[in-house]
Amino acid sequence: MSELNPPQIGPLIQDRRKERGLTLQQLSALSGVSKSMLSQIERSEANPTFAVLWSLTRGLGIDFVALLGEGQAMAGADSFIEVLPPEHTPTIRSADNSCQLRILSPPSLSGAIEWYDVEIAPGGCLDSAPHAPGAVEHFTALSGEFAITSGTSRHLLRQGETVRYPVDVAHSISNPLSTLSRGLMVLLYRQSSRGRNAV
């Protein structure tokens, strides 16, 4: 989401890089993130996107959640169930704090399918630039109402309804009510050139 900023984690990235004895150039080669961008991130002059964070965790050889310092997986010795407490779920917010997205999907699915718990304050609006070609969002209103815009199309989404719409064009989600609205967003990236109707 280009309109949202993840937590400031530049110092954490720098610490992990130095712990591994890596130069900026070496981490750049391992992660695919440019040296200049890495430098800006470490100085907290730029906020990395979700995709960039994923690339950095792969390059550093650490867990995405561990990098954020947002939580840890907890599982019994005889269990395959991983638990992420609510307070440890990575959360991103709009600059004006009117929109909050809790990242529910695992980092390993970034760039394929992502899902978010979305809360928008009264009058708040989540504006987004176009995503990758063929990308589609599925949005369900859990409470309240949402005004969904995709390109030149617009729909007022009421509680319990679900809409699906292309997001490879400019799009937005806003709350027209005087109370908080909450929804579930699923962002699906196309892995082929199939038509949108195949979603």
Coordinates of C-alpha atoms in Angstrom, one line a residue:
M1 CA 0.0 0.0 0.0
S2 CA 1.8 3.1 -1.2
E3 CA -0.2 5.4 1.0
L4 CA 0.8 3.8 4.2
N5 CA 4.0 3.7 6.1
P6 CA 5.2 0.7 8.2
P7 CA 7.0 1.3 11.5
Q8 CA 10.3 3.1 11.5
I9 CA 12.7 0.2 11.4
G10 CA 15.9 1.7 10.0
P11 CA 18.0 1.2 13.1
L12 CA 16.8 -2.4 13.4
I13 CA 17.9 -3.2 9.9
Q14 CA 21.3 -1.5 10.5
D15 CA 21.8 -3.5 13.7
R16 CA 20.9 -6.8 12.0
R17 CA 23.2 -6.0 9.0
K18 CA 26.2 -5.2 11.3
E19 CA 25.5 -8.3 13.4
R20 CA 26.0 -10.3 10.3
G21 CA 29.1 -8.4 9.2
L22 CA 27.5 -7.2 6.0
T23 CA 28.3 -4.0 4.2
L24 CA 25.5 -2.0 2.5
Q25 CA 26.7 -3.2 -0.8
Q26 CA 26.6 -6.9 0.3
L27 CA 23.1 -6.6 1.7
S28 CA 22.0 -4.9 -1.5
A29 CA 23.3 -7.8 -3.5
L30 CA 21.6 -10.3 -1.2
S31 CA 18.2 -8.5 -1.1
G32 CA 18.0 -6.9 -4.4
V33 CA 17.3 -3.5 -2.7
S34 CA 19.5 -0.7 -4.0
K35 CA 22.4 0.5 -1.8
S36 CA 21.1 4.1 -1.9
M37 CA 17.6 2.9 -0.7
L38 CA 19.2 0.8 2.0
S39 CA 21.1 3.8 3.2
Q40 CA 18.0 6.0 3.3
I41 CA 16.1 3.3 5.2
E42 CA 18.8 2.9 7.8
R43 CA 18.9 6.6 8.3
S44 CA 15.0 6.6 8.7
E45 CA 14.8 8.9 5.6
A46 CA 12.6 6.4 3.8
N47 CA 10.0 3.9 4.9
P48 CA 10.3 0.5 3.1
T49 CA 7.2 -1.0 1.6
F50 CA 5.9 -4.4 2.6
A51 CA 7.6 -6.0 -0.4
V52 CA 11.0 -4.3 0.4
L53 CA 10.8 -5.5 4.0
W54 CA 10.2 -9.0 2.7
S55 CA 13.3 -8.8 0.5
L56 CA 15.4 -7.4 3.3
T57 CA 14.4 -10.3 5.7
R58 CA 15.4 -12.8 3.0
G59 CA 18.7 -11.1 2.5
L60 CA 19.4 -10.9 6.2
G61 CA 18.2 -14.5 6.8
I62 CA 15.8 -13.5 9.5
D63 CA 12.0 -13.7 10.1
F64 CA 9.9 -10.8 8.9
V65 CA 8.1 -10.4 12.3
A66 CA 11.4 -10.7 14.2
L67 CA 12.8 -7.8 12.1
L68 CA 9.8 -5.6 13.0
G69 CA 10.1 -6.6 16.6
E70 CA 6.4 -7.0 16.4
G71 CA 6.0 -10.5 17.9
Q72 CA 7.1 -14.0 17.8
A73 CA 5.5 -17.3 16.8
M74 CA 4.5 -19.4 19.7
A75 CA 3.8 -23.1 19.4
G76 CA 3.9 -26.1 21.7
A77 CA 6.6 -28.7 21.1
D78 CA 4.0 -31.2 19.8
S79 CA 2.0 -28.7 17.9
F80 CA 2.1 -27.3 14.3
I81 CA -0.2 -24.4 15.3
E82 CA 1.6 -21.0 15.4
V83 CA 0.0 -18.3 17.4
L84 CA 0.5 -14.6 16.8
P85 CA -1.1 -12.5 19.6
P86 CA -3.1 -9.4 18.6
E87 CA -0.6 -7.0 20.1
H88 CA 2.2 -8.6 17.9
T89 CA 0.3 -8.4 14.6
P90 CA 2.1 -6.0 12.3
T91 CA 0.1 -2.8 11.9
I92 CA 0.4 0.1 9.4
R93 CA -1.4 3.4 9.6
S94 CA -2.0 6.3 7.3
A95 CA -0.2 9.6 8.0
D96 CA -3.3 11.1 9.5
N97 CA -4.0 8.0 11.6
S98 CA -7.5 7.8 10.1
C99 CA -6.8 4.4 8.5
Q100 CA -5.3 1.3 10.2
L101 CA -4.4 -2.0 8.5
R102 CA -3.4 -5.1 10.5
I103 CA -1.4 -7.5 8.3
L104 CA -3.0 -10.9 8.8
S105 CA -1.3 -12.8 6.0
P106 CA 2.2 -14.4 6.4
P107 CA 5.2 -12.7 4.9
S108 CA 5.9 -15.7 2.6
L109 CA 2.8 -14.8 0.6
S110 CA 3.7 -11.2 -0.1
G111 CA 3.4 -10.4 -3.7
A112 CA 0.9 -13.3 -4.3
I113 CA -2.0 -12.8 -1.9
E114 CA -2.2 -10.6 1.2
W115 CA -5.1 -10.0 3.6
Y116 CA -5.7 -7.2 6.1
D117 CA -8.0 -6.2 8.9
V118 CA -9.0 -2.6 7.9
E119 CA -10.4 0.1 10.2
I120 CA -11.2 3.5 8.9
A121 CA -12.3 6.4 11.1
P122 CA -15.3 8.6 10.3
G123 CA -14.5 10.6 7.1
G124 CA -11.2 8.7 6.6
C125 CA -10.0 7.7 3.2
L126 CA -7.4 5.1 2.0
D127 CA -6.2 6.3 -1.4
S128 CA -4.0 4.0 -3.4
A129 CA -2.0 4.3 -6.6
P130 CA -2.3 1.4 -9.1
H131 CA -0.9 -2.0 -8.0
A132 CA 0.7 -4.5 -10.3
P133 CA -1.2 -5.4 -13.6
G134 CA -4.1 -7.7 -13.0
A135 CA -4.2 -7.2 -9.2
V136 CA -7.7 -7.5 -7.6
E137 CA -9.0 -6.6 -4.2
H138 CA -11.8 -8.4 -2.4
F139 CA -13.4 -6.3 0.4
T140 CA -16.0 -7.3 2.9
A141 CA -17.7 -4.8 5.2
L142 CA -17.7 -6.3 8.7
S143 CA -19.3 -3.2 10.2
G144 CA -20.4 0.2 9.0
E145 CA -20.2 1.3 5.4
F146 CA -17.4 2.0 2.8
A147 CA -17.3 4.0 -0.4
I148 CA -15.3 1.9 -2.8
T149 CA -13.8 3.6 -5.9
S150 CA -11.9 1.7 -8.6
G151 CA -11.0 3.9 -11.6
T152 CA -14.2 5.6 -12.6
S153 CA -16.5 3.1 -10.8
R154 CA -17.9 3.7 -7.4
H155 CA -20.0 1.6 -5.0
L156 CA -21.4 2.1 -1.5
L157 CA -20.6 -1.1 0.4
R158 CA -22.9 -1.9 3.3
Q159 CA -22.3 -4.2 6.3
G160 CA -22.1 -7.9 5.3
E161 CA -21.6 -7.2 1.6
T162 CA -18.5 -8.1 -0.4
V163 CA -17.1 -6.4 -3.5
R164 CA -14.3 -7.4 -5.9
Y165 CA -12.7 -4.8 -8.1
P166 CA -9.5 -4.2 -10.1
V167 CA -6.7 -2.3 -8.3
D168 CA -4.3 -2.0 -11.2
V169 CA -5.9 1.5 -11.5
A170 CA -6.1 4.3 -8.9
H171 CA -8.5 3.2 -6.2
S172 CA -9.8 4.2 -2.8
I173 CA -11.7 3.0 0.3
S174 CA -13.4 5.7 2.5
N175 CA -15.8 5.8 5.4
P176 CA -18.8 8.1 4.8
L177 CA -20.3 7.5 8.3
S178 CA -19.8 9.3 11.6
T179 CA -18.7 6.1 13.2
L180 CA -15.8 3.7 12.8
S181 CA -16.1 1.2 9.9
R182 CA -14.2 -2.1 9.8
G183 CA -13.6 -4.5 6.9
L184 CA -11.6 -7.4 5.6
M185 CA -9.4 -6.8 2.5
V186 CA -7.8 -9.5 0.4
L187 CA -5.4 -8.4 -2.2
L188 CA -4.7 -10.9 -5.0
Y189 CA -1.9 -10.5 -7.4
R190 CA -2.2 -12.1 -10.8
Q191 CA 0.4 -14.8 -11.6
S192 CA -0.8 -15.1 -15.2
S193 CA -2.5 -13.1 -18.0
R194 CA -6.0 -14.5 -17.3
G195 CA -8.9 -12.1 -17.7
R196 CA -10.3 -10.4 -14.6
N197 CA -13.5 -12.4 -14.8
A198 CA -11.6 -15.5 -13.9
V199 CA -11.1 -14.3 -10.3

